[in-house]
Coordinates of C-alpha atoms (C1' of nucleotides) in Angstrom, one line a residue:
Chain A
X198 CA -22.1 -10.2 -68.5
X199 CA -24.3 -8.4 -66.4
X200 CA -24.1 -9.2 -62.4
X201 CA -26.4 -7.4 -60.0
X202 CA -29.8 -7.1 -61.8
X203 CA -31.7 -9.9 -59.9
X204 CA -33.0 -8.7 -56.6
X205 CA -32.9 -10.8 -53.4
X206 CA -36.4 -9.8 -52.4
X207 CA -39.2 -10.9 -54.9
X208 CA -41.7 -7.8 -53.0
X209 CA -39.0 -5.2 -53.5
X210 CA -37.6 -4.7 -57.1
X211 CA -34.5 -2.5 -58.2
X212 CA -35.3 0.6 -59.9
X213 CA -32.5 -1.1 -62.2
X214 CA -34.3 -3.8 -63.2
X215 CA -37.7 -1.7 -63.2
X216 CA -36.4 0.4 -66.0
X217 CA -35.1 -1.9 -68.0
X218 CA -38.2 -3.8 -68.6
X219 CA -40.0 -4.3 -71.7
X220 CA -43.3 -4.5 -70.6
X221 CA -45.3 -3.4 -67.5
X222 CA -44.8 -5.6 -64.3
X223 CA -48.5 -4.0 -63.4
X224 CA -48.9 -3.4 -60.0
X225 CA -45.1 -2.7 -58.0
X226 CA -43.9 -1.4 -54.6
X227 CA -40.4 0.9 -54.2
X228 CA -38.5 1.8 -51.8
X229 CA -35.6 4.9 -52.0
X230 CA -34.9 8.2 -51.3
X231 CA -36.2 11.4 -53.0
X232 CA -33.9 13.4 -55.2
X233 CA -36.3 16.3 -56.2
X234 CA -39.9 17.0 -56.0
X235 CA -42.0 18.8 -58.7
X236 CA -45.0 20.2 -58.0
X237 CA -47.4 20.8 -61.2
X238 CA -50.9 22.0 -60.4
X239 CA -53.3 18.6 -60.2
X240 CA -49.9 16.5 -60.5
X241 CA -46.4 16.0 -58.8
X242 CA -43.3 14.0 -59.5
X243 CA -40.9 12.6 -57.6
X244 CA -37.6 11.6 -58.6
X245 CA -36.8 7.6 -56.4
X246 CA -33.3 6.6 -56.8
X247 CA -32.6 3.4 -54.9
X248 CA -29.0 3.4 -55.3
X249 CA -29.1 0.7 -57.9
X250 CA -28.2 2.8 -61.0
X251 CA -27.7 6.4 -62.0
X252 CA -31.1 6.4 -63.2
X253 CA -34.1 7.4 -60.9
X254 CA -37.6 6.5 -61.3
X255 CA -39.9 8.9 -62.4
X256 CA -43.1 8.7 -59.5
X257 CA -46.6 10.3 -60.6
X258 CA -49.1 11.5 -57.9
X259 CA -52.0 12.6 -58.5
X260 CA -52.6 15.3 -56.3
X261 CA -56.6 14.2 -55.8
X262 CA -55.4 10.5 -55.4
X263 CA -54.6 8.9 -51.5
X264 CA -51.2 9.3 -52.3
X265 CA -51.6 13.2 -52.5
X266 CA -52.4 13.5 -48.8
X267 CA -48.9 12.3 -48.0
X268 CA -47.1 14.6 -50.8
X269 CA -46.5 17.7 -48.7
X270 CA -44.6 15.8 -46.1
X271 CA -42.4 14.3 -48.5
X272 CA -39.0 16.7 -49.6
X273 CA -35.7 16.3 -51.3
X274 CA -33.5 13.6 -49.2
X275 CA -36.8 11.7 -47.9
X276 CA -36.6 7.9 -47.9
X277 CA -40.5 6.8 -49.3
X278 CA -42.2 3.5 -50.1
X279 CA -44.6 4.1 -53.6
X280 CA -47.5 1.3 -54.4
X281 CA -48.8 1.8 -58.2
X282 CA -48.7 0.5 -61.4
X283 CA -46.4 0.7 -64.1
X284 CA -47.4 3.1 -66.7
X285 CA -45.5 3.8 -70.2
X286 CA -44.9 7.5 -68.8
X287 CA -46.1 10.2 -72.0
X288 CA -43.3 12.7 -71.5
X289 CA -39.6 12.5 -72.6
X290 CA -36.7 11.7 -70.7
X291 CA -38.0 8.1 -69.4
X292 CA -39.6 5.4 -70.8
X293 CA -41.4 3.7 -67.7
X294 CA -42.9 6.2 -64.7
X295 CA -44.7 4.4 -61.4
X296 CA -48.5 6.1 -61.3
X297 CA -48.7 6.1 -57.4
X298 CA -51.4 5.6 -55.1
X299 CA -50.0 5.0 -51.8
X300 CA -47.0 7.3 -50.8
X301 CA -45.6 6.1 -47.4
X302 CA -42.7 8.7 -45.8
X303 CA -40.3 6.4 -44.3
X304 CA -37.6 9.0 -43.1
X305 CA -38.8 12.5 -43.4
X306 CA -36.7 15.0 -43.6
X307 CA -36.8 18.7 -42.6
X308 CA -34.8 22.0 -44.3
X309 CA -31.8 21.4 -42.7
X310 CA -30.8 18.5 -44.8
X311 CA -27.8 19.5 -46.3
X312 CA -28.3 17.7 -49.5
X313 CA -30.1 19.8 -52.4
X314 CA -31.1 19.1 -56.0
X315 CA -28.3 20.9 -57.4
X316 CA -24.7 20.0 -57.8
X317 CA -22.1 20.5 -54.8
X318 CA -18.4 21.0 -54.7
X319 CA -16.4 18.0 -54.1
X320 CA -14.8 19.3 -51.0
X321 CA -18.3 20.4 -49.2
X322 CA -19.7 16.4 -50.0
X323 CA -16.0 15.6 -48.3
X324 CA -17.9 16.9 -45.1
X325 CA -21.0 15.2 -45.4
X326 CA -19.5 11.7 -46.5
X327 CA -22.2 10.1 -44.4
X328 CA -24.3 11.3 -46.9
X329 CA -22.5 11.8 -50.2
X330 CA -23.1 8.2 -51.7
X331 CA -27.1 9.2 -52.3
X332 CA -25.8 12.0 -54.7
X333 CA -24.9 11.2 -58.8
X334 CA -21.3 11.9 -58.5
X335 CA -20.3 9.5 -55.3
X336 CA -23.4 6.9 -56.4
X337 CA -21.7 6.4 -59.5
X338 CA -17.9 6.2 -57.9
X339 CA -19.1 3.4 -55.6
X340 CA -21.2 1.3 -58.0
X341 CA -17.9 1.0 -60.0
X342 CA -15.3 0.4 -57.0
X343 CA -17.9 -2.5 -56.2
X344 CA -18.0 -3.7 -59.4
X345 CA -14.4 -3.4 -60.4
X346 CA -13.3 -4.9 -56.8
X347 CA -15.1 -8.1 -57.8
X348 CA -13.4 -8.0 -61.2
X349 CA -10.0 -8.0 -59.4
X350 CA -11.2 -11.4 -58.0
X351 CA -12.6 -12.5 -61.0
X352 CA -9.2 -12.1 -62.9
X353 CA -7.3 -13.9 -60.5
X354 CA -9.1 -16.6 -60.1
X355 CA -9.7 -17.5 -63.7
X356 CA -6.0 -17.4 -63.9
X357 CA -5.5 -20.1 -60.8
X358 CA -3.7 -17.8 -58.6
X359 CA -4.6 -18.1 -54.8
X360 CA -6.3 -15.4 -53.0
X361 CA -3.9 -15.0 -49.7
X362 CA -5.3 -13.0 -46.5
X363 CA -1.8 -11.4 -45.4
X364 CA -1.8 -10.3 -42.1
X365 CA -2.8 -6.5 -41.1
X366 CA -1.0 -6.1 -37.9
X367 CA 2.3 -7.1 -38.2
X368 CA 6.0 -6.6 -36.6
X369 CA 8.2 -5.8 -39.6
X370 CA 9.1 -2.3 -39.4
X371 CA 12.2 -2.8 -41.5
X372 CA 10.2 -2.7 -45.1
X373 CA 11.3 0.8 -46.1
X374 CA 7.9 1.2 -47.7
X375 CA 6.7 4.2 -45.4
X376 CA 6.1 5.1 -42.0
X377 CA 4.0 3.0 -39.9
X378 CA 1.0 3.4 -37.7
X379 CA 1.3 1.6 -34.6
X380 CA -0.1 -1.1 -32.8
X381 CA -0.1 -1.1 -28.7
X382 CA -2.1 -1.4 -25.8
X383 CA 0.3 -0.3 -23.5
X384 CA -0.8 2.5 -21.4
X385 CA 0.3 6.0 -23.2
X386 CA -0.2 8.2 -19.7
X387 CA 1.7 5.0 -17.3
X388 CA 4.1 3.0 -19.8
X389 CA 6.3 0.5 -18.5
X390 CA 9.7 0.6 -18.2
X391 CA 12.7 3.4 -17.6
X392 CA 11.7 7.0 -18.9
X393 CA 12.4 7.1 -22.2
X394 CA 12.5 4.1 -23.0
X395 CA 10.0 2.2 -25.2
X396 CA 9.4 -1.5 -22.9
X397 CA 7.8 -3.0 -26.4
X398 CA 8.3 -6.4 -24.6
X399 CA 5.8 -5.8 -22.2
X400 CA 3.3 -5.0 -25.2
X401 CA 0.6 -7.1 -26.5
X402 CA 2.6 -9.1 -29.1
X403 CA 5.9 -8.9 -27.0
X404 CA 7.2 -6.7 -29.5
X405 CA 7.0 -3.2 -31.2
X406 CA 3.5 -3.8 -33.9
X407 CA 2.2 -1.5 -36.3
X408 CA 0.2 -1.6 -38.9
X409 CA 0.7 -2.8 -42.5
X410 CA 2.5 -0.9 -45.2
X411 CA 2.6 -3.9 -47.9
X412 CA 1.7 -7.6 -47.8
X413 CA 3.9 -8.4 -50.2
X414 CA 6.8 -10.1 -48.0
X415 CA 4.1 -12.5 -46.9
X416 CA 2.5 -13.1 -50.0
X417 CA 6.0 -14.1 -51.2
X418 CA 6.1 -16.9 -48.8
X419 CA 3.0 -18.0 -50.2
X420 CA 4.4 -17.4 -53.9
X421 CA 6.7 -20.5 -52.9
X422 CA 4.1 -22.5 -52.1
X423 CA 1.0 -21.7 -54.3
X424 CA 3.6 -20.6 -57.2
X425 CA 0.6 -17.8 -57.9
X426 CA -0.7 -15.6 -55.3
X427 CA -2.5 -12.4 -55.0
X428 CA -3.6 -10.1 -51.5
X429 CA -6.0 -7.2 -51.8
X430 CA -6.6 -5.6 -48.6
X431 CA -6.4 -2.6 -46.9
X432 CA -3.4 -0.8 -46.6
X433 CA -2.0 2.5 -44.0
X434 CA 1.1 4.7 -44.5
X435 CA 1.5 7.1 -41.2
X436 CA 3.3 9.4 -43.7
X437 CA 2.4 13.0 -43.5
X438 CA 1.3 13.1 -47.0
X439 CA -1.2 15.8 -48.2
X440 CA -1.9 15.2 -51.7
X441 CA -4.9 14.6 -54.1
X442 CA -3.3 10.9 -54.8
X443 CA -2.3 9.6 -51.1
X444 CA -4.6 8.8 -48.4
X445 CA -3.1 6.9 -44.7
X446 CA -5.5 3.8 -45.3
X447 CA -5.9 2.6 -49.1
X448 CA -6.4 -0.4 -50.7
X449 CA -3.9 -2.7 -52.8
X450 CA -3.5 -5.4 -54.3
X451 CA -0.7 -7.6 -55.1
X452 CA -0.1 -10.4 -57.1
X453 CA 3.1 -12.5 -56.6
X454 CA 4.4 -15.1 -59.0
X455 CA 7.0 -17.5 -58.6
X456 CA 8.7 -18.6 -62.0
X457 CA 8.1 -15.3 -63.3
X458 CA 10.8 -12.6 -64.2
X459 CA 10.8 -8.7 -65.0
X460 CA 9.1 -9.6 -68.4
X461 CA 6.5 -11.5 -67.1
X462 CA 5.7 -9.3 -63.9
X463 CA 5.2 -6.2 -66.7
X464 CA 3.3 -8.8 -68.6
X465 CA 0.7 -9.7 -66.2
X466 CA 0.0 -6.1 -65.1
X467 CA -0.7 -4.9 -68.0
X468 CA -3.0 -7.4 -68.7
X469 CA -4.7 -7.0 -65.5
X470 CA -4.7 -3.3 -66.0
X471 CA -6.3 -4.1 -69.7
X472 CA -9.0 -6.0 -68.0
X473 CA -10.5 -4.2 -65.1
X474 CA -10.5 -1.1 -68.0
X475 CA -12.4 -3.5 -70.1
X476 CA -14.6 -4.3 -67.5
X477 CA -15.0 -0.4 -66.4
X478 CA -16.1 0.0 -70.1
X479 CA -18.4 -3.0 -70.2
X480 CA -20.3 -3.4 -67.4
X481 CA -20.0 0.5 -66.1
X482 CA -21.0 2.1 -69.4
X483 CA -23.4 4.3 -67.7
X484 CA -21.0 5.7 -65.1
X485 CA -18.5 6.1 -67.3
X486 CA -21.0 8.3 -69.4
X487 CA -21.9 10.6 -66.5
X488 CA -18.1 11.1 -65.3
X489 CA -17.6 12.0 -68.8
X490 CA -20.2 14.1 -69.2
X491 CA -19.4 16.3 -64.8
X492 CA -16.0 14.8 -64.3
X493 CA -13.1 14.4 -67.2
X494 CA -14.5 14.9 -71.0
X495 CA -13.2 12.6 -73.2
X496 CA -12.2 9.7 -70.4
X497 CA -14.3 7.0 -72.3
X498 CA -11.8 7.9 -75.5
X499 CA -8.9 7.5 -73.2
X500 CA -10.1 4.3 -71.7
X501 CA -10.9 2.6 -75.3
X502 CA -8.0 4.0 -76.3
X503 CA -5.7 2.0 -73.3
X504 CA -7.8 -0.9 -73.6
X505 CA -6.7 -1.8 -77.6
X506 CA -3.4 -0.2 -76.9
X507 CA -0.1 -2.3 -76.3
X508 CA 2.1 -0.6 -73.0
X509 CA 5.1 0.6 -73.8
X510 CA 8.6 -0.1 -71.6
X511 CA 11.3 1.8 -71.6
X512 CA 14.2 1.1 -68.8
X513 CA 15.4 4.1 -66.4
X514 CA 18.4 4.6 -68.7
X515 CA 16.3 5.1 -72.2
X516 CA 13.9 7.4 -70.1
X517 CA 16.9 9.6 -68.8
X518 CA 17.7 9.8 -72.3
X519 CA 14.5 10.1 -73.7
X520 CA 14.3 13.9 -71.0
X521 CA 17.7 14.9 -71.8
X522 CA 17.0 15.0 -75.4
X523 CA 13.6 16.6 -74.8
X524 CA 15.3 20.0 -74.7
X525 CA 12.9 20.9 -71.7
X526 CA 13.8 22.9 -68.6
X527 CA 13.3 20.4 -65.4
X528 CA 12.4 22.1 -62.5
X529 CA 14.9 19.1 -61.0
X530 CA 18.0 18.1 -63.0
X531 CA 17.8 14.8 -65.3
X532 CA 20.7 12.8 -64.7
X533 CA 21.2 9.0 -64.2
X534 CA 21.4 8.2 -60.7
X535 CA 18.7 10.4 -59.4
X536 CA 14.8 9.7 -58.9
X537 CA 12.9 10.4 -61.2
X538 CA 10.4 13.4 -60.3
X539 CA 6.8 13.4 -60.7
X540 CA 7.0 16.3 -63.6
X541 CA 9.7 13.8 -65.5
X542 CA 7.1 10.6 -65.2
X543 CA 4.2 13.3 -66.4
X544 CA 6.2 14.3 -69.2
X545 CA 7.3 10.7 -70.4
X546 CA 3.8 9.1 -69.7
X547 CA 1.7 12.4 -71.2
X548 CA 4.0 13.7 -73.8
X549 CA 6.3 11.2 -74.6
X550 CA 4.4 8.0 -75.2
X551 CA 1.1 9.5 -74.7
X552 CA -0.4 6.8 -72.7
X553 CA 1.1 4.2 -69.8
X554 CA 4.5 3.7 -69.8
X555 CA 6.8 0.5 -68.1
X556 CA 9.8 2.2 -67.0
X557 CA 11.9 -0.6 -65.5
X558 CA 15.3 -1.4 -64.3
X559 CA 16.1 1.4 -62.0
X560 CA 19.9 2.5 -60.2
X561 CA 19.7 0.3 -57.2
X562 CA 20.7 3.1 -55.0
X563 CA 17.3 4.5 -55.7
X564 CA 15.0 0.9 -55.3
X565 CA 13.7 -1.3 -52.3
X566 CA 16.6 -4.2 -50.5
X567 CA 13.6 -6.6 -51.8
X568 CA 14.7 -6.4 -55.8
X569 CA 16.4 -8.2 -58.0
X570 CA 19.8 -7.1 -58.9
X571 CA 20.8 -7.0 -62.4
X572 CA 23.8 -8.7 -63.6
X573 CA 25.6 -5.2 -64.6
X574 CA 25.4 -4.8 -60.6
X575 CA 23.8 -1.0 -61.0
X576 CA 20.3 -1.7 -61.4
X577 CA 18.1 -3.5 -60.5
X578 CA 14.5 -5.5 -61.9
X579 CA 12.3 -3.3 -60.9
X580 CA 9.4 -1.8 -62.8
X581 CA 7.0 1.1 -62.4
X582 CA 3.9 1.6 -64.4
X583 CA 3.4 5.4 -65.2
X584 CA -0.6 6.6 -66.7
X585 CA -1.5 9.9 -67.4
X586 CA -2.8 12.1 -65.4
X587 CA -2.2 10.3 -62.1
X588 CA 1.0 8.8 -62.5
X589 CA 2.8 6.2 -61.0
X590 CA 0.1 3.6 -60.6
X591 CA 2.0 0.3 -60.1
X592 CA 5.1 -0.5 -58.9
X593 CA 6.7 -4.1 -59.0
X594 CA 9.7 -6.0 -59.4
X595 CA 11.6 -9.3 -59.8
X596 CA 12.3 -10.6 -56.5
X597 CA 16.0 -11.1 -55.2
X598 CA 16.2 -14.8 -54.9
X599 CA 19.6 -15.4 -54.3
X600 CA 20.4 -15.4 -50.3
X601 CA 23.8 -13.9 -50.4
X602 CA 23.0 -11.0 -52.4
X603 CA 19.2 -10.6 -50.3
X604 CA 21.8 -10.4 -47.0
X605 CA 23.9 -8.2 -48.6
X606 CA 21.0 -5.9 -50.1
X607 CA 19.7 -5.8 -47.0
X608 CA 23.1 -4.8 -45.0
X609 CA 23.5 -2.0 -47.9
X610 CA 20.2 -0.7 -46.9
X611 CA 20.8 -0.7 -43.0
X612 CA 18.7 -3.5 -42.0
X613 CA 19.7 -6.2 -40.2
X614 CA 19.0 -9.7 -41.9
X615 CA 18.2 -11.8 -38.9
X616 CA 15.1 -9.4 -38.4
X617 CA 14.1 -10.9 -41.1
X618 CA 14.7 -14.6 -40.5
X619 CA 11.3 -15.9 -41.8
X620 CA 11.7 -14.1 -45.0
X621 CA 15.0 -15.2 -45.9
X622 CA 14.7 -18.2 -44.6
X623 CA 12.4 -18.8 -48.2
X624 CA 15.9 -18.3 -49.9
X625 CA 17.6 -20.5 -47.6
X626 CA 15.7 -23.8 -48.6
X627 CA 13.8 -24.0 -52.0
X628 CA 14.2 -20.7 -53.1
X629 CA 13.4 -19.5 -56.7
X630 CA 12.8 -17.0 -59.5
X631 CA 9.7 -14.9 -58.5
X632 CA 8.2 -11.3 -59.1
X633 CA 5.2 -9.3 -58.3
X634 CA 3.9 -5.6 -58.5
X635 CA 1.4 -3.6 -56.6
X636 CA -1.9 -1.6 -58.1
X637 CA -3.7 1.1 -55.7
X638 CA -6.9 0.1 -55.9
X639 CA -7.8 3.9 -55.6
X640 CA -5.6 5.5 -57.9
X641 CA -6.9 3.0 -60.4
X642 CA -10.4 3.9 -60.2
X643 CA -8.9 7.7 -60.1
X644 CA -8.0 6.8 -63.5
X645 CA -10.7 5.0 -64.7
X646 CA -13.4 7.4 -63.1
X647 CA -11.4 10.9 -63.9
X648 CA -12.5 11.9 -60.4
X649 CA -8.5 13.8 -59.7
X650 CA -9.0 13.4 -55.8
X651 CA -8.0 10.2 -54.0
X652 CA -10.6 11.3 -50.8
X653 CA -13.5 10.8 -53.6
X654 CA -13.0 7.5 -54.9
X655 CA -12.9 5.9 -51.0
X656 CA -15.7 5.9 -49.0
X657 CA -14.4 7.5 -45.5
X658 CA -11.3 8.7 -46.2
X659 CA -8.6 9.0 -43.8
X660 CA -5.6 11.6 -44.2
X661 CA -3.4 13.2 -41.8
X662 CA -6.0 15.1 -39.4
X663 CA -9.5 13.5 -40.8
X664 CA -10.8 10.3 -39.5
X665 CA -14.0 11.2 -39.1
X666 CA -17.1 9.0 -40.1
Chain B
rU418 C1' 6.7 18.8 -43.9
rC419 C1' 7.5 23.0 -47.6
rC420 C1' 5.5 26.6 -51.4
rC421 C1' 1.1 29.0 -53.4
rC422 C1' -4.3 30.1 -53.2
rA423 C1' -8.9 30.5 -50.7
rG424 C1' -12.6 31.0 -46.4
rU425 C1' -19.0 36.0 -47.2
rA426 C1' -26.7 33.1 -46.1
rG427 C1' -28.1 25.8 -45.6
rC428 C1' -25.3 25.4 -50.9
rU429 C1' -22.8 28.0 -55.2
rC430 C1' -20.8 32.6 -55.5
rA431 C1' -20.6 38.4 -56.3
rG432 C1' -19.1 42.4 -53.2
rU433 C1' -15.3 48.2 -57.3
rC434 C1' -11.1 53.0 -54.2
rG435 C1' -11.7 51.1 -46.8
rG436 C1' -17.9 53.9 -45.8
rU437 C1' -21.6 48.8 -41.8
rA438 C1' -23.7 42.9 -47.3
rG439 C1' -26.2 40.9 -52.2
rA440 C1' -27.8 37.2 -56.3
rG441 C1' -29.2 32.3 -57.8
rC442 C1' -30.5 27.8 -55.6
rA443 C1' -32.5 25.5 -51.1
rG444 C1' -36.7 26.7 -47.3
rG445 C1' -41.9 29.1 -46.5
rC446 C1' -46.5 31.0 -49.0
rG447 C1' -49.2 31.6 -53.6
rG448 C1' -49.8 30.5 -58.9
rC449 C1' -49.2 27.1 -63.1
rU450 C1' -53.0 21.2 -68.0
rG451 C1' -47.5 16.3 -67.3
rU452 C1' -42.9 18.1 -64.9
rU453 C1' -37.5 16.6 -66.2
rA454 C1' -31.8 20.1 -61.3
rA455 C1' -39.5 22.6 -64.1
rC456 C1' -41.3 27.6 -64.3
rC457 C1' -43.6 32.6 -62.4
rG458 C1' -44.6 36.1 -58.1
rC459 C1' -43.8 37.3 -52.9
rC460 C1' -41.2 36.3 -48.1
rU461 C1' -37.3 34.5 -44.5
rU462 C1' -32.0 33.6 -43.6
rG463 C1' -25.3 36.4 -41.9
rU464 C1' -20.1 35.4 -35.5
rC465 C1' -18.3 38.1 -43.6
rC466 C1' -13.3 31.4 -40.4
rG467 C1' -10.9 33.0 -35.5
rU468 C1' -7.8 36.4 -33.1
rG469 C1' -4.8 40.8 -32.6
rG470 C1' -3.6 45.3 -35.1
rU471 C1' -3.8 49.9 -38.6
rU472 C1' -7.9 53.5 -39.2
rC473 C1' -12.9 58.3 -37.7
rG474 C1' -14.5 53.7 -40.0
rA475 C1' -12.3 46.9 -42.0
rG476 C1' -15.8 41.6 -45.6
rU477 C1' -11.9 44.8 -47.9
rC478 C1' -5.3 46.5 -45.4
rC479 C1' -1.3 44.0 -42.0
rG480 C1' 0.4 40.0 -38.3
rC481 C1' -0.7 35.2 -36.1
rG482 C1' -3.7 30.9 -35.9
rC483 C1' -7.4 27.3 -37.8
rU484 C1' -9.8 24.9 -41.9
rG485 C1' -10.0 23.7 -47.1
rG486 C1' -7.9 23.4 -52.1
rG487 C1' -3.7 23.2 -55.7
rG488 C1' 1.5 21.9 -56.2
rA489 C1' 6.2 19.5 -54.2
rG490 C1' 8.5 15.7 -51.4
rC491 C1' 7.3 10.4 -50.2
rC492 C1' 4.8 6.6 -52.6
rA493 C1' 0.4 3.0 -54.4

RNA sequence: UCCCCAGUAGCUCAGUCGGUAGAGCAGGCGGCUGUUAACCGCCUUGUCCGUGGUUCGAGUCCGCGCUGGGGAGCCA
């Protein structure tokens, strides 16, 4: 398994595929941009990365050749097209090297391009992300996002489920899953109706819109009629958050499965989790090297390690316990009833169990309207998967599929049912047993990269005060 | 939103006790028998985040603000 190597353009080979050949393709033409430029007295080298693999390719002029005249134009950051031959290059550190004799400058650049040949801070690239994917760090982060966002598909569909496009504007503001952006085109300096008051009616969709927090209400409809059912879109949360593991638009995606209990919901993430870090190791073995070798030492151990390693669960009661008798000082109290706090996930995930941890059937007090309540009427089927080092990384549950209790839930939680007609209207006529979780795209690839910032492993990230780009 | 830390050359950073700013890299010029973020020599570069204050004198001390980072809450 090894997607990407062909090119779509016979005249224009991949530096991929270039150094991975076992014999000279002769006489080749490539296009990329300079990383560095070294200037040896009859001799230079260039450095062309194409963006197709860490790797660069190693470009010979000869200062006396046609491709010399060109050379002093050409810096760090310039986009070049190289004619030569492939030569088995003499010096270490690569196998093949292109012995120019055309150099063509496509994009010049002067010395106020910001990029240079030595490594940058994170947070300085954060200000330049039009430019950040041509270094190492962020070419390597996207290669992998790419490739593991196709893997996503290509789990689901060997499995049958349906791939479901849930909608991204939408009018339920009654989810409880965080704050919403919102959706209007009514005038903000002129609005209609009585001073303050909101006329939503007269809006676009006749109704107060916003953006989505979760698909997962509508992929349940879909549940109960495809039985299996995933979404992976884009995702915004207007909450004021300003961590390294929340950003206001991120990807998820959510599987829903009708049929399916607490059991089976833990069952299937895991295995999907299992995958995509099976994949990550497989067919991203060379990223995975360089973030090893800049980002996180010893994240390929950790990845083989989760990859033969069975998940272990433990319900919200056993993991009270568990803290209690771990004779540590909380900086918050441990006691059943109350959330559990991010240093109480860290210490059961990192210390505990050492690796990812199901922690399911939480108080209901503390859990979404949406979850199944358990038959001892205090908690509920719900399940949270915790890794180390970044924490909660999926949450799920069994759905509550019993009408009366959903209305109840629902009154419990201060919504009103009839907002939510539609959705309980799936209970009303053909309901049944069904669960599903939710995986941030982002905080996986946090985990499988070791890059600790959320604003790194998206391409234009947006968080309260930045949506620039 | 709360708590803590930081902001000095294009980048990474040093700057002692308050005495008017420096190194590496980048850039320019020159050298070098084929380099590997090459190397060697010379040269250029500053609103010390902004603002107000203390002081004979502030990059340094104090207040306020802005930006960034770490942590918390919320969550994925």
């Amino acid at each position: 398994m090894d997607a990407g190597t062909k090119t779509w353009r016979h005249d224009r080979p991949r530096i991929r595929e270039i150094l991975r050949l076992e014999s000279s393709p002769g006489r080749i033409s490539v296009e990329g941009w300079v990383r560095t430029v070294r200037h040896g007295k009859g001799v230079a080298f260039l450095a062309v990365n194409d963006g197709s693999c860490l790797a660069s390719l190693q470009v010979v002029i000869d200062a006396a050749a046609p491709a010399g005249a060109t050379l002093p134009q050409v810096g760090t950051g310039a986009c070049v097209r190289v004619r030569g031959r492939m030569v088995a290059s003499p010096g270490t550190g690569q196998r093949w090297e292109l012995a120019a004799d055309e150099l063509e400058v496509l994009g010049p650049v002067d010395e106020t391009y910001p990029l240079q040949k030595k490594r940058h801070g994170p947070e300085f690239l954060r200000e330049i992300a039009h430019l950040r994917p041509r270094t190492n760090l962020f070419g390597a982060v996207f290669r992998v996002r790419s490739r593991l966002a196709f893997a996503v598909h290509r789990f689901f569909q060997e499995r049958g489920f349906l791939y479901v496009h849930t909608p991204i504007i939408t009018a339920n503001d009654c989810e409880g899953a965080g704050e919403m952006f919102r959706v209007t085109t009514l005038d903000p300096f002129h609005p209609p109706g009585a001073a303050g008051q909101a006329a939503w009616g007269e809006d676009f969709f006749g109704e107060k819109t916003g953006l989505t927090v979760s698909g997962q209400l509508e992929g349940e409809l879909f549940a109960m009629a495809f039985a299996d059912i995933y979404t992976f879109g884009p995702t915004f949360r207007a909450e004021n958050s300003n961590t390294s593991r929340h950003a206001a638009e991120f990807w998820m995606i959510e599987p829903e499965m009708a049929f399916a209990d607490l059991a089976a919901d833990c069952a299937l993430a895991e295995e999907f989790f299992r995958y995509l870090v099976k994949v990550a190791l497989q067919e991203c073995a060379e990223e995975l090297a360089f973030f090893e070798e800049y980002v996180a030492s010893g994240l390929t151990a950790r990845l083989e390690a989760v990859a033969a390693a069975v998940f272990e669960r433990m319900t919200y009661g056993e993991a009270i316990e568990q803290l209690q008798r771990s004779g540590r000082t909380f900086a918050f109290p441990v006691q059943w009833g109350s959330d559990l706090q991010s240093e109480h996930e860290r210490f059961l995930t990192e210390h505990v169990v050492k690796g990812p941890l199901f922690v399911t059937d939480y108080p209901v007090e503390l859990k979404a309207f949406y979850m199944r309540l358990n038959d001892d009427g205090q908690t509920v089927a719900a399940m949270d998967l915790l890794v180390p080092r970044v924490g909660e990384i999926i949450g799920g549950s069994q759905r509550e599929e019993r009408l009366e209790v959903l209305e109840r839930r629902m009154r419990a939680c201060g919504l009103v049912p009839e907002s939510l007609r539609w959705y309980l209207d799936t209970r009303r006529w053909g309901s049944c047993p069904h669960a599903g979780f939710g995986l941030g795209f982002e905080r996986f690839l946090m985990y499988v990269t070791g890059v600790e910032n959320i604003r790194d492993v998206i391409p234009f990230p947006r968080t309260p005060g930045n949506a620039r780009f």
